[in-house]
Amino acid sequence: DAKTTQPTSMDCAEGRAANLPCNHSTISGNEYVYWYRQIHSQGPQYIIHGLKNNETNEMASLIITEDRKSSTLILPHATLRDTAVYYCIVRLYNAGNNRKLIWGLGTSLAVNP
Amino acid sequence: GAGVSQSPSNKVTEKGKDVELRCDPISGHTALYWYRQRLGQGLEFLIYFQGNSAPDKSGLPSDRFSAERTGESVSTLTIQRTQQEDSAVYLCASSLGTGARSNQPQHFGDGTRLSIL
């Protein structure tokens, strides 16, 4: 299983870009990187995912290094509502096509006014 | 609603009792997952359903835990003879299934907070 390493916590000023790093040095060629976040007392919320190309959607951008061993989630203009725990996950699948997600402890992002 | 719905949102019960948790997935989602999240921890996979295939039960922690799903609709997670260690938030997620849609993300409900006294 490819595992991920993230900083335990980060701070960001409101209105600035939040850059959340993730290390996944053992990722295999056909495993995707997913990002979710979890706001207190809510279920996780999908943000973005990618394989090797950079991706952007209405919530964030995902930058994946050329060797795919690390990635960065970018929230371009962080707001107070972006305060949450951010999870970087490499999707595991086996012969049964199980798409279960293996979760670490994530990065607790605090956006400050 | 359009999202994954779980009930009850909170459940408090005495040790030794059985509990049943319900998940209504997003309509059209063939894949359904159950996870457990203990306080301050990441999510722990429990079980996965995909259409009419045999479920992947590899994450169930003991034979006190079981889950059912009829077709591509509602799922129930049952915990028998509850123990204090079962206290956690139980989260359900659904997604579009395999094949060309296999990269689709999982969409989560807000969970059932289970407290065993």
PDB file of N, CA and C in Angstrom, chain A residues 27-71:
ATOM      1  N   ILE A  27       4.254   5.564  -4.159  1.00  0.00           N
ATOM      2  CA  ILE A  27       3.084   5.460  -5.038  1.00  0.00           C
ATOM      3  C   ILE A  27       3.435   4.655  -6.282  1.00  0.00           C
ATOM      4  N   SER A  28       2.482   3.847  -6.735  1.00  0.00           N
ATOM      5  CA  SER A  28       2.708   3.074  -7.948  1.00  0.00           C
ATOM      6  C   SER A  28       2.098   3.809  -9.138  1.00  0.00           C
ATOM      7  N   GLY A  29       2.435   3.345 -10.337  1.00  0.00           N
ATOM      8  CA  GLY A  29       2.083   4.093 -11.536  1.00  0.00           C
ATOM      9  C   GLY A  29       0.607   4.254 -11.803  1.00  0.00           C
ATOM     10  N   ASN A  30      -0.199   3.352 -11.283  1.00  0.00           N
ATOM     11  CA  ASN A  30      -1.628   3.434 -11.564  1.00  0.00           C
ATOM     12  C   ASN A  30      -2.445   3.778 -10.329  1.00  0.00           C
ATOM     13  N   GLU A  31      -1.820   4.419  -9.365  1.00  0.00           N
ATOM     14  CA  GLU A  31      -2.547   4.875  -8.177  1.00  0.00           C
ATOM     15  C   GLU A  31      -2.768   6.376  -8.261  1.00  0.00           C
ATOM     16  N   TYR A  32      -3.972   6.789  -7.924  1.00  0.00           N
ATOM     17  CA  TYR A  32      -4.351   8.186  -7.940  1.00  0.00           C
ATOM     18  C   TYR A  32      -4.108   8.829  -6.577  1.00  0.00           C
ATOM     19  N   VAL A  33      -3.920  10.140  -6.584  1.00  0.00           N
ATOM     20  CA  VAL A  33      -3.847  10.926  -5.352  1.00  0.00           C
ATOM     21  C   VAL A  33      -5.180  11.653  -5.179  1.00  0.00           C
ATOM     22  N   TYR A  34      -5.785  11.462  -4.024  1.00  0.00           N
ATOM     23  CA  TYR A  34      -7.048  12.127  -3.700  1.00  0.00           C
ATOM     24  C   TYR A  34      -6.835  13.066  -2.514  1.00  0.00           C
ATOM     25  N   TRP A  35      -7.578  14.148  -2.527  1.00  0.00           N
ATOM     26  CA  TRP A  35      -7.613  15.052  -1.373  1.00  0.00           C
ATOM     27  C   TRP A  35      -9.051  15.201  -0.906  1.00  0.00           C
ATOM     28  N   TYR A  36      -9.200  15.058   0.395  1.00  0.00           N
ATOM     29  CA  TYR A  36     -10.476  15.301   1.057  1.00  0.00           C
ATOM     30  C   TYR A  36     -10.218  16.258   2.217  1.00  0.00           C
ATOM     31  N   ARG A  37     -11.283  16.876   2.705  1.00  0.00           N
ATOM     32  CA  ARG A  37     -11.153  17.643   3.931  1.00  0.00           C
ATOM     33  C   ARG A  37     -12.340  17.320   4.834  1.00  0.00           C
ATOM     34  N   GLN A  38     -12.138  17.553   6.112  1.00  0.00           N
ATOM     35  CA  GLN A  38     -13.176  17.262   7.082  1.00  0.00           C
ATOM     36  C   GLN A  38     -13.286  18.430   8.045  1.00  0.00           C
ATOM     37  N   ILE A  39     -14.404  19.094   7.952  1.00  0.00           N
ATOM     38  CA  ILE A  39     -14.714  20.177   8.874  1.00  0.00           C
ATOM     39  C   ILE A  39     -15.341  19.544  10.110  1.00  0.00           C
ATOM     40  N   HIS A  40     -15.074  20.142  11.232  1.00  0.00           N
ATOM     41  CA  HIS A  40     -15.486  19.578  12.515  1.00  0.00           C
ATOM     42  C   HIS A  40     -16.943  19.099  12.517  1.00  0.00           C
ATOM     43  N   SER A  41     -17.108  17.842  12.955  1.00  0.00           N
ATOM     44  CA  SER A  41     -18.430  17.222  13.117  1.00  0.00           C
ATOM     45  C   SER A  41     -19.162  16.957  11.801  1.00  0.00           C
ATOM     46  N   GLN A  42     -18.443  17.036  10.700  1.00  0.00           N
ATOM     47  CA  GLN A  42     -19.055  16.695   9.419  1.00  0.00           C
ATOM     48  C   GLN A  42     -18.327  15.518   8.788  1.00  0.00           C
ATOM     49  N   GLY A  43     -18.950  14.917   7.782  1.00  0.00           N
ATOM     50  CA  GLY A  43     -18.282  13.878   7.025  1.00  0.00           C
ATOM     51  C   GLY A  43     -17.247  14.477   6.101  1.00  0.00           C
ATOM     52  N   PRO A  44     -16.282  13.680   5.662  1.00  0.00           N
ATOM     53  CA  PRO A  44     -15.261  14.189   4.740  1.00  0.00           C
ATOM     54  C   PRO A  44     -15.886  14.699   3.445  1.00  0.00           C
ATOM     55  N   GLN A  45     -15.248  15.709   2.886  1.00  0.00           N
ATOM     56  CA  GLN A  45     -15.709  16.329   1.644  1.00  0.00           C
ATOM     57  C   GLN A  45     -14.627  16.148   0.589  1.00  0.00           C
ATOM     58  N   TYR A  46     -15.001  15.614  -0.550  1.00  0.00           N
ATOM     59  CA  TYR A  46     -14.066  15.452  -1.655  1.00  0.00           C
ATOM     60  C   TYR A  46     -13.622  16.823  -2.168  1.00  0.00           C
ATOM     61  N   ILE A  47     -12.323  16.951  -2.463  1.00  0.00           N
ATOM     62  CA  ILE A  47     -11.811  18.202  -3.023  1.00  0.00           C
ATOM     63  C   ILE A  47     -11.372  18.011  -4.472  1.00  0.00           C
ATOM     64  N   ILE A  48     -10.435  17.103  -4.687  1.00  0.00           N
ATOM     65  CA  ILE A  48      -9.832  16.973  -6.004  1.00  0.00           C
ATOM     66  C   ILE A  48      -9.045  15.678  -6.070  1.00  0.00           C
ATOM     67  N   HIS A  49      -8.782  15.163  -7.255  1.00  0.00           N
ATOM     68  CA  HIS A  49      -7.881  14.028  -7.393  1.00  0.00           C
ATOM     69  C   HIS A  49      -7.140  14.118  -8.719  1.00  0.00           C
ATOM     70  N   GLY A  50      -6.025  13.379  -8.801  1.00  0.00           N
ATOM     71  CA  GLY A  50      -5.240  13.395 -10.028  1.00  0.00           C
ATOM     72  C   GLY A  50      -4.325  12.188 -10.113  1.00  0.00           C
ATOM     73  N   LEU A  51      -3.823  11.952 -11.306  1.00  0.00           N
ATOM     74  CA  LEU A  51      -2.912  10.833 -11.540  1.00  0.00           C
ATOM     75  C   LEU A  51      -1.480  11.330 -11.726  1.00  0.00           C
ATOM     76  N   LYS A  52      -1.238  12.164 -12.718  1.00  0.00           N
ATOM     77  CA  LYS A  52       0.105  12.711 -12.924  1.00  0.00           C
ATOM     78  C   LYS A  52       0.075  14.141 -13.436  1.00  0.00           C
ATOM     79  N   ASN A  53      -1.001  14.544 -14.057  1.00  0.00           N
ATOM     80  CA  ASN A  53      -1.122  15.924 -14.507  1.00  0.00           C
ATOM     81  C   ASN A  53      -1.676  16.806 -13.399  1.00  0.00           C
ATOM     82  N   ASN A  54      -1.318  18.070 -13.447  1.00  0.00           N
ATOM     83  CA  ASN A  54      -1.899  19.013 -12.494  1.00  0.00           C
ATOM     84  C   ASN A  54      -3.385  19.168 -12.788  1.00  0.00           C
ATOM     85  N   GLU A  55      -4.148  19.359 -11.742  1.00  0.00           N
ATOM     86  CA  GLU A  55      -5.593  19.473 -11.882  1.00  0.00           C
ATOM     87  C   GLU A  55      -6.079  20.730 -11.159  1.00  0.00           C
ATOM     88  N   THR A  56      -7.163  21.289 -11.668  1.00  0.00           N
ATOM     89  CA  THR A  56      -7.771  22.456 -11.030  1.00  0.00           C
ATOM     90  C   THR A  56      -9.278  22.335 -11.131  1.00  0.00           C
ATOM     91  N   ASN A  57      -9.950  22.687 -10.046  1.00  0.00           N
ATOM     92  CA  ASN A  57     -11.400  22.795 -10.079  1.00  0.00           C
ATOM     93  C   ASN A  57     -11.818  24.031  -9.297  1.00  0.00           C
ATOM     94  N   GLU A  58     -13.089  24.146  -9.022  1.00  0.00           N
ATOM     95  CA  GLU A  58     -13.586  25.362  -8.376  1.00  0.00           C
ATOM     96  C   GLU A  58     -13.109  25.484  -6.931  1.00  0.00           C
ATOM     97  N   MET A  59     -12.639  24.408  -6.355  1.00  0.00           N
ATOM     98  CA  MET A  59     -12.216  24.455  -4.954  1.00  0.00           C
ATOM     99  C   MET A  59     -10.719  24.664  -4.795  1.00  0.00           C
ATOM    100  N   ALA A  60      -9.930  24.003  -5.648  1.00  0.00           N
ATOM    101  CA  ALA A  60      -8.495  23.964  -5.391  1.00  0.00           C
ATOM    102  C   ALA A  60      -7.736  23.561  -6.643  1.00  0.00           C
ATOM    103  N   SER A  61      -6.403  23.611  -6.506  1.00  0.00           N
ATOM    104  CA  SER A  61      -5.509  23.088  -7.536  1.00  0.00           C
ATOM    105  C   SER A  61      -4.650  22.001  -6.909  1.00  0.00           C
ATOM    106  N   LEU A  62      -4.321  21.017  -7.716  1.00  0.00           N
ATOM    107  CA  LEU A  62      -3.460  19.917  -7.276  1.00  0.00           C
ATOM    108  C   LEU A  62      -2.240  19.887  -8.167  1.00  0.00           C
ATOM    109  N   ILE A  63      -1.077  20.026  -7.539  1.00  0.00           N
ATOM    110  CA  ILE A  63       0.187  19.999  -8.255  1.00  0.00           C
ATOM    111  C   ILE A  63       0.898  18.712  -7.885  1.00  0.00           C
ATOM    112  N   ILE A  64       1.185  17.873  -8.878  1.00  0.00           N
ATOM    113  CA  ILE A  64       1.870  16.596  -8.648  1.00  0.00           C
ATOM    114  C   ILE A  64       3.241  16.684  -9.283  1.00  0.00           C
ATOM    115  N   THR A  65       4.273  16.322  -8.535  1.00  0.00           N
ATOM    116  CA  THR A  65       5.627  16.383  -9.076  1.00  0.00           C
ATOM    117  C   THR A  65       5.794  15.376 -10.211  1.00  0.00           C
ATOM    118  N   GLU A  66       6.794  15.616 -11.039  1.00  0.00           N
ATOM    119  CA  GLU A  66       6.990  14.776 -12.220  1.00  0.00           C
ATOM    120  C   GLU A  66       7.244  13.318 -11.834  1.00  0.00           C
ATOM    121  N   ASP A  67       7.958  13.099 -10.732  1.00  0.00           N
ATOM    122  CA  ASP A  67       8.219  11.722 -10.298  1.00  0.00           C
ATOM    123  C   ASP A  67       7.060  11.135  -9.484  1.00  0.00           C
ATOM    124  N   ARG A  68       6.038  11.943  -9.258  1.00  0.00           N
ATOM    125  CA  ARG A  68       4.803  11.545  -8.569  1.00  0.00           C
ATOM    126  C   ARG A  68       5.029  11.176  -7.105  1.00  0.00           C
ATOM    127  N   LYS A  69       6.183  11.527  -6.556  1.00  0.00           N
ATOM    128  CA  LYS A  69       6.448  11.151  -5.177  1.00  0.00           C
ATOM    129  C   LYS A  69       5.891  12.151  -4.167  1.00  0.00           C
ATOM    130  N   SER A  70       5.422  13.263  -4.641  1.00  0.00           N
ATOM    131  CA  SER A  70       4.805  14.225  -3.729  1.00  0.00           C
ATOM    132  C   SER A  70       3.801  15.081  -4.495  1.00  0.00           C
ATOM    133  N   SER A  71       2.953  15.744  -3.738  1.00  0.00           N
ATOM    134  CA  SER A  71       1.972  16.638  -4.345  1.00  0.00           C
ATOM    135  C   SER A  71       1.669  17.779  -3.386  1.00  0.00           C
TER     136      SER A  71
END
